[in-house]
Coordinates of C-alpha atoms in Angstrom, one line a residue:
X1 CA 0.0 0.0 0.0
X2 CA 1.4 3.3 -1.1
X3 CA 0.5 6.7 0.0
X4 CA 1.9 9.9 -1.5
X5 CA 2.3 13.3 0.1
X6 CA 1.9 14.8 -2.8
X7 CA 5.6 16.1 -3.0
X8 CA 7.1 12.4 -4.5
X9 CA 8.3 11.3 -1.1
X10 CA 6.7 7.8 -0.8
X11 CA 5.4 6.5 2.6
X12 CA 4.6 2.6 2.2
X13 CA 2.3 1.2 4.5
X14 CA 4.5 -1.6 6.7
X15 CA 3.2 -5.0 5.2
X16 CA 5.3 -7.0 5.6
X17 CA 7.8 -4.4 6.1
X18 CA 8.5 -1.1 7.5
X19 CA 8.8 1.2 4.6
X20 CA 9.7 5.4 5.3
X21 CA 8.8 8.3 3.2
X22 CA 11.3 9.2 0.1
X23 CA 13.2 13.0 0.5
X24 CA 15.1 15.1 -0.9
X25 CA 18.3 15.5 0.7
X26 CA 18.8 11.7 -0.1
X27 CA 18.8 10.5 3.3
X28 CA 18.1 6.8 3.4
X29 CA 15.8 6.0 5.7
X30 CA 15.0 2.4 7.0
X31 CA 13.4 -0.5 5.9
X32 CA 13.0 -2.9 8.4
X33 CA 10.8 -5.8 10.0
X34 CA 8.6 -5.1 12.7
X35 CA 10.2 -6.8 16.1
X36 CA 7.0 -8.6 18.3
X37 CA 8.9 -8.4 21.6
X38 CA 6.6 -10.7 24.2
X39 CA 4.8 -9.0 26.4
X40 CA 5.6 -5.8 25.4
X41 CA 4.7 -5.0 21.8
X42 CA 1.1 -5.5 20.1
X43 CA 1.2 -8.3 18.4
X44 CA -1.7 -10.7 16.7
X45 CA -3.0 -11.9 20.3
X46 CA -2.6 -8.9 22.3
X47 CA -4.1 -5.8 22.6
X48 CA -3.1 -2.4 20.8
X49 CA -2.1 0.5 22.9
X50 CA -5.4 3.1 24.0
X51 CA -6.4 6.0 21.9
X52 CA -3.7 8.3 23.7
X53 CA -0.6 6.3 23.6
X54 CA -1.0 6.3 19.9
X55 CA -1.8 10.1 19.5
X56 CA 1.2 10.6 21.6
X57 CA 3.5 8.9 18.9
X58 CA 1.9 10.2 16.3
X59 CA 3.0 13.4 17.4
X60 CA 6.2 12.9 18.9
X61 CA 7.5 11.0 15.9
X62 CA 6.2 13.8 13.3
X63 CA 8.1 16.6 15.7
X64 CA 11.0 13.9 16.1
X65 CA 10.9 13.9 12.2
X66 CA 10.1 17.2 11.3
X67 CA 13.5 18.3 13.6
X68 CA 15.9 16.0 12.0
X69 CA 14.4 17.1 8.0
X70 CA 14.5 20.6 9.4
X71 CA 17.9 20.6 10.3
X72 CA 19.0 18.9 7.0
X73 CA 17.6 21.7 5.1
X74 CA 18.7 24.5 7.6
X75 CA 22.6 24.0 7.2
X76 CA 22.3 23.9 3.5
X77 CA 21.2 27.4 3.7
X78 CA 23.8 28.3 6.6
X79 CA 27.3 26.2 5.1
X80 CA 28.3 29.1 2.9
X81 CA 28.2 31.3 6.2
X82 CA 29.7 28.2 8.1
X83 CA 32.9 28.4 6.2
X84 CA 32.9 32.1 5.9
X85 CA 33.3 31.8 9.8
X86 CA 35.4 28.9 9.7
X87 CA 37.6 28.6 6.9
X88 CA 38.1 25.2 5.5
X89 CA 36.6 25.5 1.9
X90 CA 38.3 22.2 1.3
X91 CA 35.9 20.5 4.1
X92 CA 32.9 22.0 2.3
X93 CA 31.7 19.0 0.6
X94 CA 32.9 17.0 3.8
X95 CA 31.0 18.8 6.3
X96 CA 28.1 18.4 3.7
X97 CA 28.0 15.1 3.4
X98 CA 29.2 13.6 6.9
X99 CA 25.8 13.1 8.1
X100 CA 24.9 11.5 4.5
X101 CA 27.6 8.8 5.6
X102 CA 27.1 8.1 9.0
X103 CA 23.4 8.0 8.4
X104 CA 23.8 4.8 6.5
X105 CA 25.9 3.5 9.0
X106 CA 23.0 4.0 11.5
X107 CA 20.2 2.4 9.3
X108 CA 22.2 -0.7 8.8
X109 CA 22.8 -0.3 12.9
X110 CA 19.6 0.5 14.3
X111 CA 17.4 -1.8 11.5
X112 CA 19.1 -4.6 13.1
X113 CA 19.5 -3.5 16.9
X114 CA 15.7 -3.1 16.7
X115 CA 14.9 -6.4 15.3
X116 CA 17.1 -8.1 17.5
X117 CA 16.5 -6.0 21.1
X118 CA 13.5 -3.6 20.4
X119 CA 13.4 -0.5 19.6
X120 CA 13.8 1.6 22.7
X121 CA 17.3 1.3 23.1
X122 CA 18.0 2.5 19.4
X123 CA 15.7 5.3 19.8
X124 CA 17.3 6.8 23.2
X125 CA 20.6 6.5 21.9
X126 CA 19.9 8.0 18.3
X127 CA 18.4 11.1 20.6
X128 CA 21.7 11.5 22.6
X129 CA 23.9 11.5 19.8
X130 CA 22.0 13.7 17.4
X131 CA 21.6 16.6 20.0
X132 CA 25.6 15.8 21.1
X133 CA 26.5 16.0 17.4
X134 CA 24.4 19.4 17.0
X135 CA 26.1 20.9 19.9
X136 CA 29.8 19.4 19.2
X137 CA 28.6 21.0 15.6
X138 CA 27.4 24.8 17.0
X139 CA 30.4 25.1 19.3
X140 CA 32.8 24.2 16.8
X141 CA 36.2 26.6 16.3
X142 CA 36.7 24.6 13.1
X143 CA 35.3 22.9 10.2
X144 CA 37.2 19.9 11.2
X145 CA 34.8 19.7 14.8
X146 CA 32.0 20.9 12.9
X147 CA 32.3 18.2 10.3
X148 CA 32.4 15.1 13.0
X149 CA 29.8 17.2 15.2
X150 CA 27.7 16.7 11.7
X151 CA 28.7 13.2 11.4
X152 CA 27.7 12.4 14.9
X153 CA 24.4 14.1 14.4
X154 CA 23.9 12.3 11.2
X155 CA 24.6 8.8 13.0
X156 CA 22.4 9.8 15.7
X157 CA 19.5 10.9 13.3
X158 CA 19.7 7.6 11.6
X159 CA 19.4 5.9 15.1
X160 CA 16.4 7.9 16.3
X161 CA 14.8 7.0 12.7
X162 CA 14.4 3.2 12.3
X163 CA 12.5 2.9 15.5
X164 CA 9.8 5.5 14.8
X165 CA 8.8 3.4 12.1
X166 CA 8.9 0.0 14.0
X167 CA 7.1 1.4 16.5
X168 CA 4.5 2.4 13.8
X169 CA 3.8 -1.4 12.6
X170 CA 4.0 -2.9 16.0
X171 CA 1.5 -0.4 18.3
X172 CA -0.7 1.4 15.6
X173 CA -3.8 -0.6 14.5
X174 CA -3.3 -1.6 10.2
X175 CA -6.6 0.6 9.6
X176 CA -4.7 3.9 11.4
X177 CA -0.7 3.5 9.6
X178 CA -2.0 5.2 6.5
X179 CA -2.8 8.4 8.5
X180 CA 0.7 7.9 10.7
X181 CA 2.7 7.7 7.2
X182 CA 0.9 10.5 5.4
X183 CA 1.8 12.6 8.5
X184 CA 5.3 11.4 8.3
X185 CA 5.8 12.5 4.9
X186 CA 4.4 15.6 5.7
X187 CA 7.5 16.0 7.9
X188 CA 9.6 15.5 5.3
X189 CA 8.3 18.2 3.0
X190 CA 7.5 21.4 5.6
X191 CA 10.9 21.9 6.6
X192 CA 11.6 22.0 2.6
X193 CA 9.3 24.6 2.8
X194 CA 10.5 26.8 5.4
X195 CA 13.2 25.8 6.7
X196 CA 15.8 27.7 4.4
X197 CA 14.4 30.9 5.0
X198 CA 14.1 30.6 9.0
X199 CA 17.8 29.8 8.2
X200 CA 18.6 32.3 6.1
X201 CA 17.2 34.8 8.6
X202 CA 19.4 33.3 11.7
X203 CA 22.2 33.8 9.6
X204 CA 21.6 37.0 9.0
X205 CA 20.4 38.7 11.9
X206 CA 21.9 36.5 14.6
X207 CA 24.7 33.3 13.9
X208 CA 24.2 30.6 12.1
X209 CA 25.6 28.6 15.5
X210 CA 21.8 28.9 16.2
X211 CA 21.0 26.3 13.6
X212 CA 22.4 23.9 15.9
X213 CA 21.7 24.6 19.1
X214 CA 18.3 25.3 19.4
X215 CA 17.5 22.5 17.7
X216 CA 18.6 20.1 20.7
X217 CA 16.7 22.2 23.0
X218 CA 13.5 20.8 21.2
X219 CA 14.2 17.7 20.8
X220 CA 14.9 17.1 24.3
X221 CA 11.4 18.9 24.8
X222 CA 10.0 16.0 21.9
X223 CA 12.2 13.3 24.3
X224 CA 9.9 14.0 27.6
X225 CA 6.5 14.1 25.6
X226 CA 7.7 10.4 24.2
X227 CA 8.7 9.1 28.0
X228 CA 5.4 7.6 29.0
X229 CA 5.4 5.7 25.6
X230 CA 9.0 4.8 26.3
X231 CA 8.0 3.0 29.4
X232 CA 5.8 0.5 27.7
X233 CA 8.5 -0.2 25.0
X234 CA 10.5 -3.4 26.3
X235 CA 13.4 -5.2 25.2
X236 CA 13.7 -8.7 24.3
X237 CA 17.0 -11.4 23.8
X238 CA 16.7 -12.7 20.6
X239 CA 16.3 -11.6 16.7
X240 CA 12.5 -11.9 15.8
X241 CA 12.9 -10.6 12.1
X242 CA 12.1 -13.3 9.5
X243 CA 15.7 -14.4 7.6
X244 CA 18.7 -16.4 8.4
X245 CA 20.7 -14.9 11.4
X246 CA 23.6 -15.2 8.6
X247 CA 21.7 -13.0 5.7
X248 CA 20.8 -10.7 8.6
X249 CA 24.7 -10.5 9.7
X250 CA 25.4 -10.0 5.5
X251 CA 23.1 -7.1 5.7
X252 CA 24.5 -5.1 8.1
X253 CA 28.2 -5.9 7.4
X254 CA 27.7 -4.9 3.9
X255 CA 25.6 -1.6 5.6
X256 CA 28.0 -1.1 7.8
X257 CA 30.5 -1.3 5.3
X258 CA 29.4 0.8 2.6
X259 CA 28.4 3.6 4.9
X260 CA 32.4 4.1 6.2
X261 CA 33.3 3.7 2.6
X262 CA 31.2 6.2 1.8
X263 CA 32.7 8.3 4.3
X264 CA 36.3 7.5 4.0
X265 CA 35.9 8.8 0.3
X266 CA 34.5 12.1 1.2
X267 CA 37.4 12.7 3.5
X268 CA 39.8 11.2 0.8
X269 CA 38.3 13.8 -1.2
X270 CA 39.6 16.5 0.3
X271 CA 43.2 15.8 0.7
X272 CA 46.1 15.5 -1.1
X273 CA 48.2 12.7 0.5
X274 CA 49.1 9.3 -0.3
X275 CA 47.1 8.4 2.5
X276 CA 44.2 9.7 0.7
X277 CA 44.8 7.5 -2.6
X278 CA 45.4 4.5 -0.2
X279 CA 42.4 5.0 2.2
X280 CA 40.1 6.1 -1.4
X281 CA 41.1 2.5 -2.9
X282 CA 40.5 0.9 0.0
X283 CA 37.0 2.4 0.4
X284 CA 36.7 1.0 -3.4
X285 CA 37.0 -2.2 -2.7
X286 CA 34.5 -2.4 0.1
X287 CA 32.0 -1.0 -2.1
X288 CA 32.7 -3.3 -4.6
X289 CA 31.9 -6.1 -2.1
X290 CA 29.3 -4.6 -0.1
X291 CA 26.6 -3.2 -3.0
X292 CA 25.7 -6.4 -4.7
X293 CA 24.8 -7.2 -0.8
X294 CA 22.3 -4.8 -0.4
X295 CA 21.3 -4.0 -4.3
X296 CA 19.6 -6.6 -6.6
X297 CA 21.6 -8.4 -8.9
X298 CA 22.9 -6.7 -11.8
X299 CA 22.0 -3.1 -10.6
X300 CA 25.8 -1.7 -11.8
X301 CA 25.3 -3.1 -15.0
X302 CA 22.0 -1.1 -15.2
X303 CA 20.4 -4.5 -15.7
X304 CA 16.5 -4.2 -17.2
X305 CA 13.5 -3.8 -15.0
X306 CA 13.6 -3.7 -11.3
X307 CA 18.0 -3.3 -11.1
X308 CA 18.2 -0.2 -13.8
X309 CA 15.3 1.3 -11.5
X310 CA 17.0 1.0 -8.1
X311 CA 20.0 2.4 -10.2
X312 CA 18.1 5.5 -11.2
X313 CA 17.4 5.9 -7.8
X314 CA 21.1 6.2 -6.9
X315 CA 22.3 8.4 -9.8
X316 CA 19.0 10.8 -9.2
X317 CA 20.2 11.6 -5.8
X318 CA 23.7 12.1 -6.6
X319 CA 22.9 14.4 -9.6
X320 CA 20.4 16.1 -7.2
X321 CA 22.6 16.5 -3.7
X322 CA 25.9 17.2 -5.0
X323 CA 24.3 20.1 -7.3
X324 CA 22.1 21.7 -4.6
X325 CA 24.7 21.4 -1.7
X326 CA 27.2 23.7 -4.1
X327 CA 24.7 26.0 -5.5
X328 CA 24.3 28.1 -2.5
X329 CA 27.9 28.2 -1.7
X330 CA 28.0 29.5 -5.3
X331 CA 25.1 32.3 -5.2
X332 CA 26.6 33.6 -2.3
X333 CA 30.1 34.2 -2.9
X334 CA 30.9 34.2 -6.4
X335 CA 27.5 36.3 -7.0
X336 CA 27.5 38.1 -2.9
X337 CA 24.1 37.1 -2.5
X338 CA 22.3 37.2 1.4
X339 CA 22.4 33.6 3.0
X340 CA 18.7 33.5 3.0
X341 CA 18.3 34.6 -0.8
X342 CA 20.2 31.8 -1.8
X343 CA 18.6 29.5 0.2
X344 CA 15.5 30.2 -2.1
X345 CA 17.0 27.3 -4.3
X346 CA 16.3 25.1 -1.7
X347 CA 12.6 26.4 -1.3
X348 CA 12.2 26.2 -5.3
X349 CA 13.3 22.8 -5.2
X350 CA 10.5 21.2 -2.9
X351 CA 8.2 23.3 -4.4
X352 CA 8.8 22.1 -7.8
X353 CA 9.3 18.6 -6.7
X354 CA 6.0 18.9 -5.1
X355 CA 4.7 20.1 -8.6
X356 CA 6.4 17.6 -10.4
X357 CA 4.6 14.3 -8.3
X358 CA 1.7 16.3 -8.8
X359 CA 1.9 15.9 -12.5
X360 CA 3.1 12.5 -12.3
X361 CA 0.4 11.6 -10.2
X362 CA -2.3 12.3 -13.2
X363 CA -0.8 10.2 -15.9
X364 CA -2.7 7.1 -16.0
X365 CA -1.8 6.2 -19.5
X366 CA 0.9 2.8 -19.4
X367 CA 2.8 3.9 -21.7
X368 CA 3.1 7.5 -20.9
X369 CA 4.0 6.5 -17.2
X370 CA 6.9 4.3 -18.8
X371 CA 8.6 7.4 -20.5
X372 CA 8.2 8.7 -17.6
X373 CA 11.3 6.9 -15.8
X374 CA 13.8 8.6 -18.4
X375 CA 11.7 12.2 -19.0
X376 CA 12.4 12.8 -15.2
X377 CA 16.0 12.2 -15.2
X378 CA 16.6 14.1 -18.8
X379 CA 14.2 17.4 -17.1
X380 CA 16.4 16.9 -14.1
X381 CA 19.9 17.1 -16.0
X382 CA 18.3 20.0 -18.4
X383 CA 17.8 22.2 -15.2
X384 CA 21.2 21.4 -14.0
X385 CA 22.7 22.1 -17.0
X386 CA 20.9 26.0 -16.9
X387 CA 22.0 25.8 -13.3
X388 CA 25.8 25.1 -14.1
X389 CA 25.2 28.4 -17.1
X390 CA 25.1 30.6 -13.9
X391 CA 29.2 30.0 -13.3
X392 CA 29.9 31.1 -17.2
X393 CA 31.7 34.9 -17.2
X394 CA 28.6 37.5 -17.3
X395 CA 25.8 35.0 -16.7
X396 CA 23.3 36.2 -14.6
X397 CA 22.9 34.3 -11.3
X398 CA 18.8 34.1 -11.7
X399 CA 19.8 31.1 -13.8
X400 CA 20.4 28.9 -11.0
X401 CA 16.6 29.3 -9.5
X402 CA 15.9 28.7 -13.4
X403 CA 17.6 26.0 -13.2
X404 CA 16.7 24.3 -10.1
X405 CA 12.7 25.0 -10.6
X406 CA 13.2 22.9 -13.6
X407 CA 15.3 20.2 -11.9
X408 CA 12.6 20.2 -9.0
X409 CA 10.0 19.0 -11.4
X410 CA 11.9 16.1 -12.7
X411 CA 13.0 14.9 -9.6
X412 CA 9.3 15.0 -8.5
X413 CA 8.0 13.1 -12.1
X414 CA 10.2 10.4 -11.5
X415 CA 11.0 9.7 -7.8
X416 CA 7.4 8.7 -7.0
X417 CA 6.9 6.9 -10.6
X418 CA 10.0 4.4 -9.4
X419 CA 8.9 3.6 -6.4
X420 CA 5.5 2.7 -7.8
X421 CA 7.3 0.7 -10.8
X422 CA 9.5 -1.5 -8.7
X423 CA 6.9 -2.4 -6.2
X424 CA 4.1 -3.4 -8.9
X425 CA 6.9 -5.1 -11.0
X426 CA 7.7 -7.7 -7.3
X427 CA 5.5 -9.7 -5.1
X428 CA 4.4 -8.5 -2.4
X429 CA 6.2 -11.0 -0.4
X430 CA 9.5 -8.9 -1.7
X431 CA 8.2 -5.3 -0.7
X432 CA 10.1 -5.3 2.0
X433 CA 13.3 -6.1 0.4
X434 CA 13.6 -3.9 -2.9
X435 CA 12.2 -1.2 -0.7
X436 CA 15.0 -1.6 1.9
X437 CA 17.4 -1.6 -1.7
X438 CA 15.6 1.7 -2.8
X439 CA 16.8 3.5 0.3
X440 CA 19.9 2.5 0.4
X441 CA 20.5 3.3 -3.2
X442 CA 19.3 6.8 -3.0
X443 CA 21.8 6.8 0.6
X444 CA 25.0 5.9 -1.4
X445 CA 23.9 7.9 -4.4
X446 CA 23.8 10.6 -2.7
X447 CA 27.1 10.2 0.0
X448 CA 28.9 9.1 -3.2
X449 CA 28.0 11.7 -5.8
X450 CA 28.9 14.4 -3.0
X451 CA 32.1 12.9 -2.2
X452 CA 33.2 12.6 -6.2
X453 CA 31.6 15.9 -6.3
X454 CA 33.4 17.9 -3.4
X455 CA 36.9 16.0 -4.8
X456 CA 36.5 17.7 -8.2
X457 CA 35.3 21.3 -6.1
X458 CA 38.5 20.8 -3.8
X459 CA 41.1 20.0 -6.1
X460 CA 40.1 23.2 -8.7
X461 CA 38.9 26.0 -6.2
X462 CA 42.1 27.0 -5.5
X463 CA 42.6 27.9 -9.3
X464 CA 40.3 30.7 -8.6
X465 CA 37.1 31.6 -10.7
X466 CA 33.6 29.8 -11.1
X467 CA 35.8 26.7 -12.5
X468 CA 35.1 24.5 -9.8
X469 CA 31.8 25.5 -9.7
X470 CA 31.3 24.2 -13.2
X471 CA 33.1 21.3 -13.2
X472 CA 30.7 19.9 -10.0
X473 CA 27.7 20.8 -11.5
X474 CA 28.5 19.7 -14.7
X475 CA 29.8 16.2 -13.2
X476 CA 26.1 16.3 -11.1
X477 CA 24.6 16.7 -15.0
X478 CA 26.6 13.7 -16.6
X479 CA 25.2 11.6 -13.6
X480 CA 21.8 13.2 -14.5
X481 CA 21.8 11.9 -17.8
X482 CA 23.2 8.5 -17.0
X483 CA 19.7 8.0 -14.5
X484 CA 17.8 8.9 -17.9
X485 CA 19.7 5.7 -19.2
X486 CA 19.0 3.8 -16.5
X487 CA 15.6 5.0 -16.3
X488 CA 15.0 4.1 -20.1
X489 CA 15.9 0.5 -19.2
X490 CA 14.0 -0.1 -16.1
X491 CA 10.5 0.8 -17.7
X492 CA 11.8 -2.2 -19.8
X493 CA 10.9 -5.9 -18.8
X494 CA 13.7 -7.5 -16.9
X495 CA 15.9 -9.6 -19.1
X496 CA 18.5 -11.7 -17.6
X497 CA 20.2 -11.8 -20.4
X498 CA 20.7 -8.1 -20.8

């Protein structure tokens, strides 16, 4: 069962598996099964929670959520001030991208420390560290603290994330998870909405240290209303997802796994050093072992139907991250644009996105919703490219909004269209699992397109110029039209011999 929030980002009803609500910032956010501890969780023979333990996670998961998107959105508008303050261009992309990393670290951690223990402990934990990273991250002296204050908070996020949806499918009646996951995605899309201006006005008219710290404040405030529903969460001994303990163990090494690879290559990125070319290879390999783990079969080789689809996932979210976290840093100061002016491009992007799965949304036609999967990708690379026209000597910078409300509208054709392909195109019975490789795709699409992104930035900003500008965004555009090749295939029926 799919419901839309009429912005793209997908909330799947959990049957037979926890599924979470698609974004923009490429976030992954976790797929897992729904643990039945005894005794302590609603399962078939026991009786649900009352009326007001249920309205009390329904609204402490939405603020829970609505924090964590907010302050995903909020530092994009704030990072060009950040390293104004700071210094450390070089650790732009890293600071950037940390919480991308450690964020698929944590769903691969906290999927299975739910299954296995409940989800209480996952959920007070992800809480401590994502208000310790945001306050290691607003007292920072240097981007160096600030970027492992972000990576903390981005670990903690993805701990405090997984649970909210287990706790969803094991306490809320079936009947009532359609209005929990519509409310989720909601949570998702509002900060899109307003969070880069409230930004852009701390920034300007008090510190963008602000961005951080009051954010903790409120979640600790969210923390209290959840204690009562805390106290009837339990914890029991043993695993009580459905699989092998060994595939469960594959999972989250291969999680685990590509998560610091994704992170070692951001940092890698940024230096110089043979150190860096070591610890980059390294990362290389792991991802060479780890992907086919959590990806279906012949998803690198852009393989038709269901594998070039999760593909276009990954390449979507790397064209789309690694050209919106530069585009700001770019308005403001090659073009001396206010912090919360630039931050428009963030606005315009929900917006648009929100227009685009409106669009999608109408097309009933089969065949028009199969040129859909490659019209989305190519809109999506066409506003890029008008984006990237803004770094060209005398272009005016109006171009990138230009740009960006055209890329908004193909990321919001064909995110939603995807995720409705690939789950009518599997049994139900495998919902669970090529949603779980859906997240995760756009998660290392997303940390990885950043971190090739932020190399290219780092190693040509010191030339001077808009060069390094262009070279990002036009390295974000040649991933762009790669998804519309993968896109192209995956409305195709899966051929194993392709």
């Amino acid at each position: 069962m799919q419901h839309s929030d009429g912005a793209g980002r997908r909330a799947d009803a959990p049957h037979p598996a926890i599924g979470a609500p698609e974004r923009t910032t490429g976030v992954p956010q976790p797929t897992t099964r729904v643990p039945q501890p005894p005794g302590t969780m609603a399962g078939p023979d026991q009786a649900r929670p009352g009326p007001d333990l249920t309205r009390l996670l329904l609204v402490g998961s939405v603020a829970l959520i609505t924090l964590v998107a907010f302050e995903n959105l909020a530092v994009g508008t704030a990072m060009p001030q950040v390293t104004a303050d700071l210094g450390g261009l070089r650790l732009y992309a890293v600071a950037s991208g940390a919480p991308l990393a450690a964020q698929l670290v944590a769903t691969a951690a906290g999927g299975a420390w739910s299954d296995a223990r409940g989800p209480r402990g996952s959920l007070v934990l992800g809480i401590v560290l994502f208000c310790a990273g945001l306050v290691v991250a607003g007292l920072a002296p240097s981007m160096e603290i600030l970027a492992i204050g972000r990576a903390v908070q981005g670990f903690g996020g993805g701990l405090l994330l997984v649970p909210l949806y287990v706790l969803v499918g094991a306490l809320v009646p079936q009947a009532q998870q359609p209005r929990f996951f519509a409310a989720f995605a909601a949570a998702w899309v509002v900060p899109g909405l307003v969070g880069p201006g409230i930004a852009g006005l701390v920034v300007e008219h008090a510190s963008w240290r602000w961005i951080f710290l009051a954010v903790p404040v409120l979640t600790v405030i969210v923390s209290v209303i959840l204690l009562p529903l805390l106290r009837r969460i339990g914890s029991h001994d043993g695993p009580a997802s459905r699989g092998t303990p060994a595939r469960t163990r594959r999972l989250l090494l291969a999680g685990l796994g590509a998560g610091l690879a994704a992170g070692v290559l951001q940092v890698a990125g940024a230096e110089r050093s043979a150190w860096a070319w070591t610890a980059a290879a390294g990362a290389v390999v792991v991802l060479v072992l780890a992907t086919p783990v959590l990806l279906p079969g012949g998803t690198a080789r852009l393989r038709r139907g269901v594998p070039a689809a999760v593909a276009c996932r990954g390449l979507l979210n790397a064209t789309f991250i690694s050209a919106e976290t530069f585009l700001p840093l770019l308005l403001v100061r090659e073009h001396g644009w206010p912090t919360w002016a630039a931050g428009l491009v963030l606005t315009v992007g929900s917006l648009t996105w929100a227009l685009g799965s409106q669009i999608q949304g109408r097309i009933q036609d089969p065949r028009r919703r199969a040129q859909i999967t490659w019209a989305g990708p190519a809109v999506l690379t066409l506003g890029t490219l008008v984006a990237a026209a803004a770094t060209l000597p005398g272009a005016p910078p109006w171009l990138v909004l230009v740009g960006w409300t055209v890329a908004g509208v193909g990321m919001g054709l064909v995110f939603p269209a995807l995720s409705v392909f690939v789950l009518q195109a599997t049994p139900a019975s495998e919902h669970g699992r090529v949603s779980s490789a859906l997240q995760m795709s756009d998660g290392l699409g997303a940390a990885l397109g950043l971190a090739a992104a932020g190399a290219l930035f780092t190693t040509l900003v010191g030339v001077g110029g808009s060069g390094a500008y262009l070279a990002g965004l036009l390295l974000a555009a040649a991933l762009g039209a790669l998804a519309a090749l993968a896109g192209g295939r995956a409305s195709v029926p899966d051929d194993p011999r392709a």
